[in-house]
Amino acid sequence: MPTTMTPRLWGLLLLLALAWGCSFFFMAVAVKALPPLTIVLGRVALASALLWGLLALNGQCLSLRGPVLLACLGMAVLNNLVPFSLIVWAQQSISSSLASVVNAATPVFTACVAHVATRDEKLSGLRLAGVLTGLAGVAVLAGPAALRQGAEWPGILAGLGACLSYAFAAVWGRRFRALGVPPLAAAAGQTTASTLLALPLALLLDQPWNLPSPSPEALLALLALGLVSTGFAYTLFFRILDEAGATNSALVTQLVPVMAILLGVLLLGESLLPRHLAGMVLIAAGFALLDGRLFRPPAALRG
């Protein structure tokens, strides 16, 4: 069974939701002036600089053993390169609010992957009901209009691809604890590997030297995306993953849309259709079933 969440872990989860919720706003600003891979490269490079600085201040280092490097490489692909690229690409055709709502399906995918790939995070009947409810929410998000018109469908599919990648990452990342890698070092290793992988791709495909000069707003958004929504956020994510497991760490994506929607509505003039809100409600209901705490007796909750 997944680890019980303590008030401290819930606090970290809320703080992480705030940092990641802002990321959809920052990406929506940056994508107006920069191509996806250049944004991904800037994001992980800035995060790496911050995380290595924090490692030095804390007197920590990253082991260069083969299994640790393999773990970092896997997380770089599954938790950064693939999902970041898909989300930025998706936000070229869907709003930041909708992108964050689609991302809220991550716990559904994570629960399924964890059931198959782990021995201690299996799906119960209640959790299976949560998975099916969450998937129904995703279907409502897409809606018949999206299927007919096709305007939002590619962006939604890209967002769901990011969810699946995050799900594999949450399970893959459990190996850092088994290898004795501290959360801060794991975060630094992941973003450094991501930078090394993203650099040749951005140079080859985006050719950033041919791009027009980005606006100050886009540069500030990229800076905040790298330092706050990636570097700082991953120090929190790996701490939660280390202490609470894959399924619990994925719950943050249920909280992220609230912040992303507020920022999108207040600062970008975006709006959500009724079906988007209905889909989010269904996904949240799936989250409640997956989490299971609402259905436990008070004595079990205290224990």
mmCIF file of C-alpha atoms in Angstrom:
data_model
loop_
_atom_site.group_PDB
_atom_site.id
_atom_site.type_symbol
_atom_site.label_atom_id
_atom_site.label_comp_id
_atom_site.label_asym_id
_atom_site.label_seq_id
_atom_site.Cartn_x
_atom_site.Cartn_y
_atom_site.Cartn_z
ATOM 1 C CA MET A 1 0.000 0.000 0.000
ATOM 2 C CA PRO A 2 1.196 3.563 -0.641
ATOM 3 C CA THR A 3 2.684 5.398 2.327
ATOM 4 C CA THR A 4 0.246 7.431 4.455
ATOM 5 C CA MET A 5 0.661 11.143 3.818
ATOM 6 C CA THR A 6 1.566 13.193 6.889
ATOM 7 C CA PRO A 7 0.669 16.897 7.290
ATOM 8 C CA ARG A 8 4.307 17.732 6.476
ATOM 9 C CA LEU A 9 4.164 15.758 3.210
ATOM 10 C CA TRP A 10 0.847 17.396 2.292
ATOM 11 C CA GLY A 11 2.487 20.776 2.871
ATOM 12 C CA LEU A 12 5.358 19.861 0.559
ATOM 13 C CA LEU A 13 2.844 18.596 -1.992
ATOM 14 C CA LEU A 14 0.937 21.897 -1.907
ATOM 15 C CA LEU A 15 4.162 23.873 -2.324
ATOM 16 C CA LEU A 16 5.141 21.676 -5.269
ATOM 17 C CA ALA A 17 1.692 22.188 -6.805
ATOM 18 C CA LEU A 18 2.214 25.942 -6.582
ATOM 19 C CA ALA A 19 5.617 25.737 -8.312
ATOM 20 C CA TRP A 20 4.369 23.418 -11.063
ATOM 21 C CA GLY A 21 1.096 25.283 -11.474
ATOM 22 C CA CYS A 22 3.093 28.390 -12.349
ATOM 23 C CA SER A 23 5.013 26.409 -14.983
ATOM 24 C CA PHE A 24 2.017 26.289 -17.342
ATOM 25 C CA PHE A 25 1.746 30.075 -17.194
ATOM 26 C CA PHE A 26 5.490 30.510 -17.765
ATOM 27 C CA MET A 27 5.401 28.104 -20.721
ATOM 28 C CA ALA A 28 2.414 29.902 -22.234
ATOM 29 C CA VAL A 29 4.427 33.142 -22.186
ATOM 30 C CA ALA A 30 7.706 31.602 -23.408
ATOM 31 C CA VAL A 31 6.157 29.574 -26.258
ATOM 32 C CA LYS A 32 5.041 32.789 -27.967
ATOM 33 C CA ALA A 33 8.685 33.658 -28.666
ATOM 34 C CA LEU A 34 10.699 30.424 -28.421
ATOM 35 C CA PRO A 35 10.385 26.937 -29.984
ATOM 36 C CA PRO A 36 9.684 23.932 -27.717
ATOM 37 C CA LEU A 37 13.130 22.311 -27.558
ATOM 38 C CA THR A 38 14.846 25.632 -26.863
ATOM 39 C CA ILE A 39 12.449 26.174 -23.956
ATOM 40 C CA VAL A 40 13.161 22.670 -22.642
ATOM 41 C CA LEU A 41 16.915 23.225 -22.916
ATOM 42 C CA GLY A 42 16.775 26.573 -21.135
ATOM 43 C CA ARG A 43 14.523 25.123 -18.447
ATOM 44 C CA VAL A 44 16.722 22.160 -17.529
ATOM 45 C CA ALA A 45 20.016 24.052 -17.918
ATOM 46 C CA LEU A 46 18.892 26.774 -15.508
ATOM 47 C CA ALA A 47 17.587 24.150 -13.098
ATOM 48 C CA SER A 48 20.905 22.283 -13.237
ATOM 49 C CA ALA A 49 22.854 25.434 -12.360
ATOM 50 C CA LEU A 50 20.614 26.071 -9.348
ATOM 51 C CA LEU A 51 20.686 22.467 -8.140
ATOM 52 C CA TRP A 52 24.472 22.112 -8.380
ATOM 53 C CA GLY A 53 24.802 25.343 -6.412
ATOM 54 C CA LEU A 54 22.508 23.937 -3.724
ATOM 55 C CA LEU A 55 24.490 20.693 -3.696
ATOM 56 C CA ALA A 56 27.701 22.629 -3.104
ATOM 57 C CA LEU A 57 26.129 24.694 -0.322
ATOM 58 C CA ASN A 58 24.943 21.502 1.379
ATOM 59 C CA GLY A 59 28.294 19.749 0.960
ATOM 60 C CA GLN A 60 26.715 16.970 -1.117
ATOM 61 C CA CYS A 61 27.858 15.312 -4.317
ATOM 62 C CA LEU A 62 26.437 12.974 -6.941
ATOM 63 C CA SER A 63 27.884 9.485 -7.182
ATOM 64 C CA LEU A 64 29.181 8.583 -10.656
ATOM 65 C CA ARG A 65 28.525 4.855 -10.248
ATOM 66 C CA GLY A 66 27.001 3.172 -13.299
ATOM 67 C CA PRO A 67 23.601 2.394 -11.714
ATOM 68 C CA VAL A 68 23.260 6.001 -10.509
ATOM 69 C CA LEU A 69 24.105 7.398 -13.932
ATOM 70 C CA LEU A 70 21.591 5.021 -15.530
ATOM 71 C CA ALA A 71 18.934 6.173 -13.062
ATOM 72 C CA CYS A 72 19.685 9.817 -13.916
ATOM 73 C CA LEU A 73 19.539 9.109 -17.645
ATOM 74 C CA GLY A 74 16.202 7.318 -17.341
ATOM 75 C CA MET A 75 14.702 10.162 -15.313
ATOM 76 C CA ALA A 76 16.088 12.715 -17.767
ATOM 77 C CA VAL A 77 14.189 11.085 -20.622
ATOM 78 C CA LEU A 78 11.010 10.108 -18.765
ATOM 79 C CA ASN A 79 10.622 13.039 -16.388
ATOM 80 C CA ASN A 80 12.070 15.927 -18.408
ATOM 81 C CA LEU A 81 12.872 15.570 -22.081
ATOM 82 C CA VAL A 82 9.749 13.726 -23.262
ATOM 83 C CA PRO A 83 7.029 15.307 -21.075
ATOM 84 C CA PHE A 84 8.432 18.851 -21.159
ATOM 85 C CA SER A 85 8.624 18.757 -24.955
ATOM 86 C CA LEU A 86 5.113 17.339 -25.279
ATOM 87 C CA ILE A 87 3.582 19.899 -22.915
ATOM 88 C CA VAL A 88 5.280 22.876 -24.574
ATOM 89 C CA TRP A 89 4.217 21.587 -27.996
ATOM 90 C CA ALA A 90 0.661 21.051 -26.716
ATOM 91 C CA GLN A 91 0.465 24.643 -25.478
ATOM 92 C CA GLN A 92 0.889 25.829 -29.032
ATOM 93 C CA SER A 93 -2.683 24.614 -29.683
ATOM 94 C CA ILE A 94 -4.410 24.435 -26.273
ATOM 95 C CA SER A 95 -4.560 26.871 -23.365
ATOM 96 C CA SER A 96 -2.366 26.627 -20.286
ATOM 97 C CA SER A 97 -5.503 25.914 -18.238
ATOM 98 C CA LEU A 98 -6.517 22.955 -20.398
ATOM 99 C CA ALA A 99 -2.931 21.660 -20.486
ATOM 100 C CA SER A 100 -2.849 21.626 -16.678
ATOM 101 C CA VAL A 101 -6.217 19.861 -16.497
ATOM 102 C CA VAL A 102 -5.039 17.148 -18.903
ATOM 103 C CA ASN A 103 -1.895 16.801 -16.792
ATOM 104 C CA ALA A 104 -4.137 15.991 -13.819
ATOM 105 C CA ALA A 105 -4.615 12.524 -15.321
ATOM 106 C CA THR A 106 -1.043 11.633 -14.285
ATOM 107 C CA PRO A 107 -2.050 9.763 -11.077
ATOM 108 C CA VAL A 108 -4.332 7.521 -13.140
ATOM 109 C CA PHE A 109 -1.466 6.494 -15.397
ATOM 110 C CA THR A 110 0.918 6.248 -12.440
ATOM 111 C CA ALA A 111 -1.404 3.930 -10.535
ATOM 112 C CA CYS A 112 -1.615 1.611 -13.550
ATOM 113 C CA VAL A 113 2.144 1.593 -14.148
ATOM 114 C CA ALA A 114 2.900 1.140 -10.440
ATOM 115 C CA HIS A 115 0.466 -1.791 -10.275
ATOM 116 C CA VAL A 116 2.358 -3.596 -13.018
ATOM 117 C CA ALA A 117 5.899 -2.544 -12.132
ATOM 118 C CA THR A 118 5.955 -2.603 -8.308
ATOM 119 C CA ARG A 119 5.092 -5.025 -5.530
ATOM 120 C CA ASP A 120 3.941 -2.518 -2.914
ATOM 121 C CA GLU A 121 1.638 -0.163 -4.886
ATOM 122 C CA LYS A 122 -0.965 -2.542 -6.276
ATOM 123 C CA LEU A 123 -4.430 -1.514 -7.428
ATOM 124 C CA SER A 124 -7.286 -2.472 -5.086
ATOM 125 C CA GLY A 125 -10.918 -2.506 -6.222
ATOM 126 C CA LEU A 126 -11.336 1.064 -4.976
ATOM 127 C CA ARG A 127 -8.194 2.226 -6.734
ATOM 128 C CA LEU A 128 -9.285 0.504 -9.955
ATOM 129 C CA ALA A 129 -12.546 2.457 -9.737
ATOM 130 C CA GLY A 130 -10.430 5.588 -9.381
ATOM 131 C CA VAL A 131 -8.482 4.733 -12.531
ATOM 132 C CA LEU A 132 -11.679 4.202 -14.548
ATOM 133 C CA THR A 133 -13.233 7.412 -13.206
ATOM 134 C CA GLY A 134 -10.087 9.351 -14.082
ATOM 135 C CA LEU A 135 -10.081 7.936 -17.591
ATOM 136 C CA ALA A 136 -13.723 8.962 -17.948
ATOM 137 C CA GLY A 137 -12.666 12.466 -16.983
ATOM 138 C CA VAL A 138 -10.050 12.493 -19.715
ATOM 139 C CA ALA A 139 -12.685 11.377 -22.234
ATOM 140 C CA VAL A 140 -14.961 14.234 -21.144
ATOM 141 C CA LEU A 141 -12.053 16.655 -21.492
ATOM 142 C CA ALA A 142 -11.562 15.642 -25.102
ATOM 143 C CA GLY A 143 -15.288 15.726 -25.859
ATOM 144 C CA PRO A 144 -17.087 14.935 -29.129
ATOM 145 C CA ALA A 145 -16.408 18.420 -30.480
ATOM 146 C CA ALA A 146 -12.649 17.935 -30.192
ATOM 147 C CA LEU A 147 -12.933 14.608 -32.001
ATOM 148 C CA ARG A 148 -14.991 16.140 -34.815
ATOM 149 C CA GLN A 149 -13.123 19.409 -35.241
ATOM 150 C CA GLY A 150 -9.693 18.170 -34.259
ATOM 151 C CA ALA A 151 -8.620 21.596 -32.997
ATOM 152 C CA GLU A 152 -7.753 20.519 -29.453
ATOM 153 C CA TRP A 153 -7.266 16.797 -29.930
ATOM 154 C CA PRO A 154 -3.544 16.848 -30.891
ATOM 155 C CA GLY A 155 -2.726 19.007 -27.864
ATOM 156 C CA ILE A 156 -4.758 16.780 -25.551
ATOM 157 C CA LEU A 157 -3.042 13.662 -26.911
ATOM 158 C CA ALA A 158 0.363 15.274 -26.389
ATOM 159 C CA GLY A 159 -0.623 16.129 -22.819
ATOM 160 C CA LEU A 160 -1.713 12.554 -22.181
ATOM 161 C CA GLY A 161 1.597 11.329 -23.591
ATOM 162 C CA ALA A 162 3.325 13.536 -21.024
ATOM 163 C CA CYS A 163 1.165 11.990 -18.287
ATOM 164 C CA LEU A 164 2.234 8.494 -19.323
ATOM 165 C CA SER A 165 5.877 9.522 -19.363
ATOM 166 C CA TYR A 166 5.551 11.038 -15.896
ATOM 167 C CA ALA A 167 3.962 7.795 -14.690
ATOM 168 C CA PHE A 168 6.947 5.729 -15.806
ATOM 169 C CA ALA A 169 9.251 8.346 -14.303
ATOM 170 C CA ALA A 170 7.567 8.145 -10.894
ATOM 171 C CA VAL A 171 8.189 4.394 -10.779
ATOM 172 C CA TRP A 172 11.691 4.605 -12.291
ATOM 173 C CA GLY A 173 12.676 7.292 -9.779
ATOM 174 C CA ARG A 174 12.082 4.951 -6.836
ATOM 175 C CA ARG A 175 15.488 3.405 -7.525
ATOM 176 C CA PHE A 176 17.301 6.514 -6.245
ATOM 177 C CA ARG A 177 16.305 5.594 -2.705
ATOM 178 C CA ALA A 178 17.513 2.021 -3.164
ATOM 179 C CA LEU A 179 20.834 3.375 -4.473
ATOM 180 C CA GLY A 180 21.198 5.719 -1.496
ATOM 181 C CA VAL A 181 21.086 8.891 -3.625
ATOM 182 C CA PRO A 182 19.796 11.937 -1.674
ATOM 183 C CA PRO A 183 16.822 13.767 -3.243
ATOM 184 C CA LEU A 184 18.838 16.904 -4.063
ATOM 185 C CA ALA A 185 21.566 14.910 -5.800
ATOM 186 C CA ALA A 186 18.944 12.925 -7.733
ATOM 187 C CA ALA A 187 17.355 16.157 -8.947
ATOM 188 C CA ALA A 188 20.716 17.586 -10.029
ATOM 189 C CA GLY A 189 21.671 14.386 -11.835
ATOM 190 C CA GLN A 190 18.363 14.253 -13.673
ATOM 191 C CA THR A 191 18.424 17.845 -14.918
ATOM 192 C CA THR A 192 22.107 17.637 -15.886
ATOM 193 C CA ALA A 193 21.468 14.532 -17.984
ATOM 194 C CA SER A 194 18.453 16.298 -19.495
ATOM 195 C CA THR A 195 20.620 19.281 -20.451
ATOM 196 C CA LEU A 196 23.184 17.058 -22.163
ATOM 197 C CA LEU A 197 20.436 15.285 -24.120
ATOM 198 C CA ALA A 198 18.465 18.421 -25.028
ATOM 199 C CA LEU A 199 21.448 20.492 -26.191
ATOM 200 C CA PRO A 200 22.208 18.674 -29.482
ATOM 201 C CA LEU A 201 18.488 18.293 -30.257
ATOM 202 C CA ALA A 202 17.807 22.018 -29.798
ATOM 203 C CA LEU A 203 20.864 22.978 -31.856
ATOM 204 C CA LEU A 204 19.935 20.591 -34.651
ATOM 205 C CA LEU A 205 16.179 21.153 -34.845
ATOM 206 C CA ASP A 206 15.564 24.678 -33.523
ATOM 207 C CA GLN A 207 18.804 26.326 -34.702
ATOM 208 C CA PRO A 208 18.396 29.028 -32.029
ATOM 209 C CA TRP A 209 20.988 31.300 -33.657
ATOM 210 C CA ASN A 210 18.487 31.907 -36.481
ATOM 211 C CA LEU A 211 15.644 32.842 -34.138
ATOM 212 C CA PRO A 212 14.571 36.457 -33.612
ATOM 213 C CA SER A 213 15.504 37.989 -30.274
ATOM 214 C CA PRO A 214 12.935 36.944 -27.658
ATOM 215 C CA SER A 215 11.058 39.559 -25.671
ATOM 216 C CA PRO A 216 12.077 40.409 -22.083
ATOM 217 C CA GLU A 217 8.824 38.797 -20.930
ATOM 218 C CA ALA A 218 9.723 35.501 -22.627
ATOM 219 C CA LEU A 219 13.211 35.530 -21.113
ATOM 220 C CA LEU A 220 11.840 36.230 -17.634
ATOM 221 C CA ALA A 221 9.280 33.439 -18.060
ATOM 222 C CA LEU A 222 12.051 31.031 -19.097
ATOM 223 C CA LEU A 223 14.167 32.092 -16.121
ATOM 224 C CA ALA A 224 11.298 31.494 -13.689
ATOM 225 C CA LEU A 225 10.443 28.225 -15.435
ATOM 226 C CA GLY A 226 13.975 26.923 -14.945
ATOM 227 C CA LEU A 227 14.708 28.185 -11.433
ATOM 228 C CA VAL A 228 11.317 28.010 -9.708
ATOM 229 C CA SER A 229 9.192 25.494 -11.599
ATOM 230 C CA THR A 230 12.028 23.059 -12.307
ATOM 231 C CA GLY A 231 15.075 23.463 -10.048
ATOM 232 C CA PHE A 232 13.249 24.306 -6.829
ATOM 233 C CA ALA A 233 10.287 22.087 -7.725
ATOM 234 C CA TYR A 234 12.429 19.001 -8.219
ATOM 235 C CA THR A 235 14.037 19.363 -4.813
ATOM 236 C CA LEU A 236 10.494 19.002 -3.467
ATOM 237 C CA PHE A 237 9.447 16.251 -5.894
ATOM 238 C CA PHE A 238 12.340 13.922 -5.111
ATOM 239 C CA ARG A 239 11.856 14.481 -1.380
ATOM 240 C CA ILE A 240 8.191 13.464 -1.666
ATOM 241 C CA LEU A 241 9.019 10.535 -3.968
ATOM 242 C CA ASP A 242 11.690 9.347 -1.519
ATOM 243 C CA GLU A 243 9.389 9.519 1.504
ATOM 244 C CA ALA A 244 5.916 8.803 0.106
ATOM 245 C CA GLY A 245 6.294 6.662 -3.033
ATOM 246 C CA ALA A 246 5.306 6.947 -6.677
ATOM 247 C CA THR A 247 1.527 7.023 -6.359
ATOM 248 C CA ASN A 248 1.466 9.676 -3.630
ATOM 249 C CA SER A 249 3.989 11.862 -5.434
ATOM 250 C CA ALA A 250 1.741 11.817 -8.516
ATOM 251 C CA LEU A 251 -1.155 13.286 -6.514
ATOM 252 C CA VAL A 252 0.385 16.734 -6.962
ATOM 253 C CA THR A 253 -0.993 16.896 -10.482
ATOM 254 C CA GLN A 254 -4.519 17.022 -9.044
ATOM 255 C CA LEU A 255 -3.606 20.266 -7.276
ATOM 256 C CA VAL A 256 -1.638 21.869 -10.118
ATOM 257 C CA PRO A 257 -4.660 22.811 -12.316
ATOM 258 C CA VAL A 258 -6.096 25.094 -9.632
ATOM 259 C CA MET A 259 -3.060 27.373 -9.725
ATOM 260 C CA ALA A 260 -2.626 27.061 -13.500
ATOM 261 C CA ILE A 261 -6.273 27.934 -14.149
ATOM 262 C CA LEU A 262 -6.143 30.964 -11.852
ATOM 263 C CA LEU A 263 -3.015 32.282 -13.564
ATOM 264 C CA GLY A 264 -4.396 31.556 -17.034
ATOM 265 C CA VAL A 265 -7.669 33.325 -16.322
ATOM 266 C CA LEU A 266 -6.206 36.280 -14.411
ATOM 267 C CA LEU A 267 -3.097 36.960 -16.503
ATOM 268 C CA LEU A 268 -3.684 35.416 -19.938
ATOM 269 C CA GLY A 269 -7.397 36.041 -20.403
ATOM 270 C CA GLU A 270 -8.096 32.321 -20.879
ATOM 271 C CA SER A 271 -11.357 30.551 -20.148
ATOM 272 C CA LEU A 272 -12.480 26.970 -19.640
ATOM 273 C CA LEU A 273 -15.456 25.350 -21.339
ATOM 274 C CA PRO A 274 -18.010 23.522 -19.169
ATOM 275 C CA ARG A 275 -16.777 20.151 -20.420
ATOM 276 C CA HIS A 276 -13.250 21.024 -19.297
ATOM 277 C CA LEU A 277 -14.538 21.727 -15.785
ATOM 278 C CA ALA A 278 -16.638 18.540 -15.831
ATOM 279 C CA GLY A 279 -13.606 16.536 -16.892
ATOM 280 C CA MET A 280 -11.572 18.014 -14.059
ATOM 281 C CA VAL A 281 -14.298 17.111 -11.558
ATOM 282 C CA LEU A 282 -14.289 13.504 -12.774
ATOM 283 C CA ILE A 283 -10.494 13.345 -12.602
ATOM 284 C CA ALA A 284 -10.642 14.752 -9.063
ATOM 285 C CA ALA A 285 -13.225 12.096 -8.168
ATOM 286 C CA GLY A 286 -10.860 9.483 -9.540
ATOM 287 C CA PHE A 287 -8.139 10.977 -7.367
ATOM 288 C CA ALA A 288 -10.349 10.660 -4.268
ATOM 289 C CA LEU A 289 -10.960 6.985 -5.058
ATOM 290 C CA LEU A 290 -7.281 6.353 -5.750
ATOM 291 C CA ASP A 291 -6.259 8.112 -2.560
ATOM 292 C CA GLY A 292 -8.828 6.224 -0.491
ATOM 293 C CA ARG A 293 -8.567 8.379 2.614
ATOM 294 C CA LEU A 294 -12.188 9.574 2.409
ATOM 295 C CA PHE A 295 -13.316 5.963 2.698
ATOM 296 C CA ARG A 296 -11.184 4.968 5.706
ATOM 297 C CA PRO A 297 -12.583 4.956 9.233
ATOM 298 C CA PRO A 298 -11.292 7.769 11.526
ATOM 299 C CA ALA A 299 -9.226 5.325 13.580
ATOM 300 C CA ALA A 300 -7.384 4.150 10.463
ATOM 301 C CA LEU A 301 -6.711 7.742 9.433
ATOM 302 C CA ARG A 302 -5.202 8.515 12.825
ATOM 303 C CA GLY A 303 -2.967 5.472 12.582
#
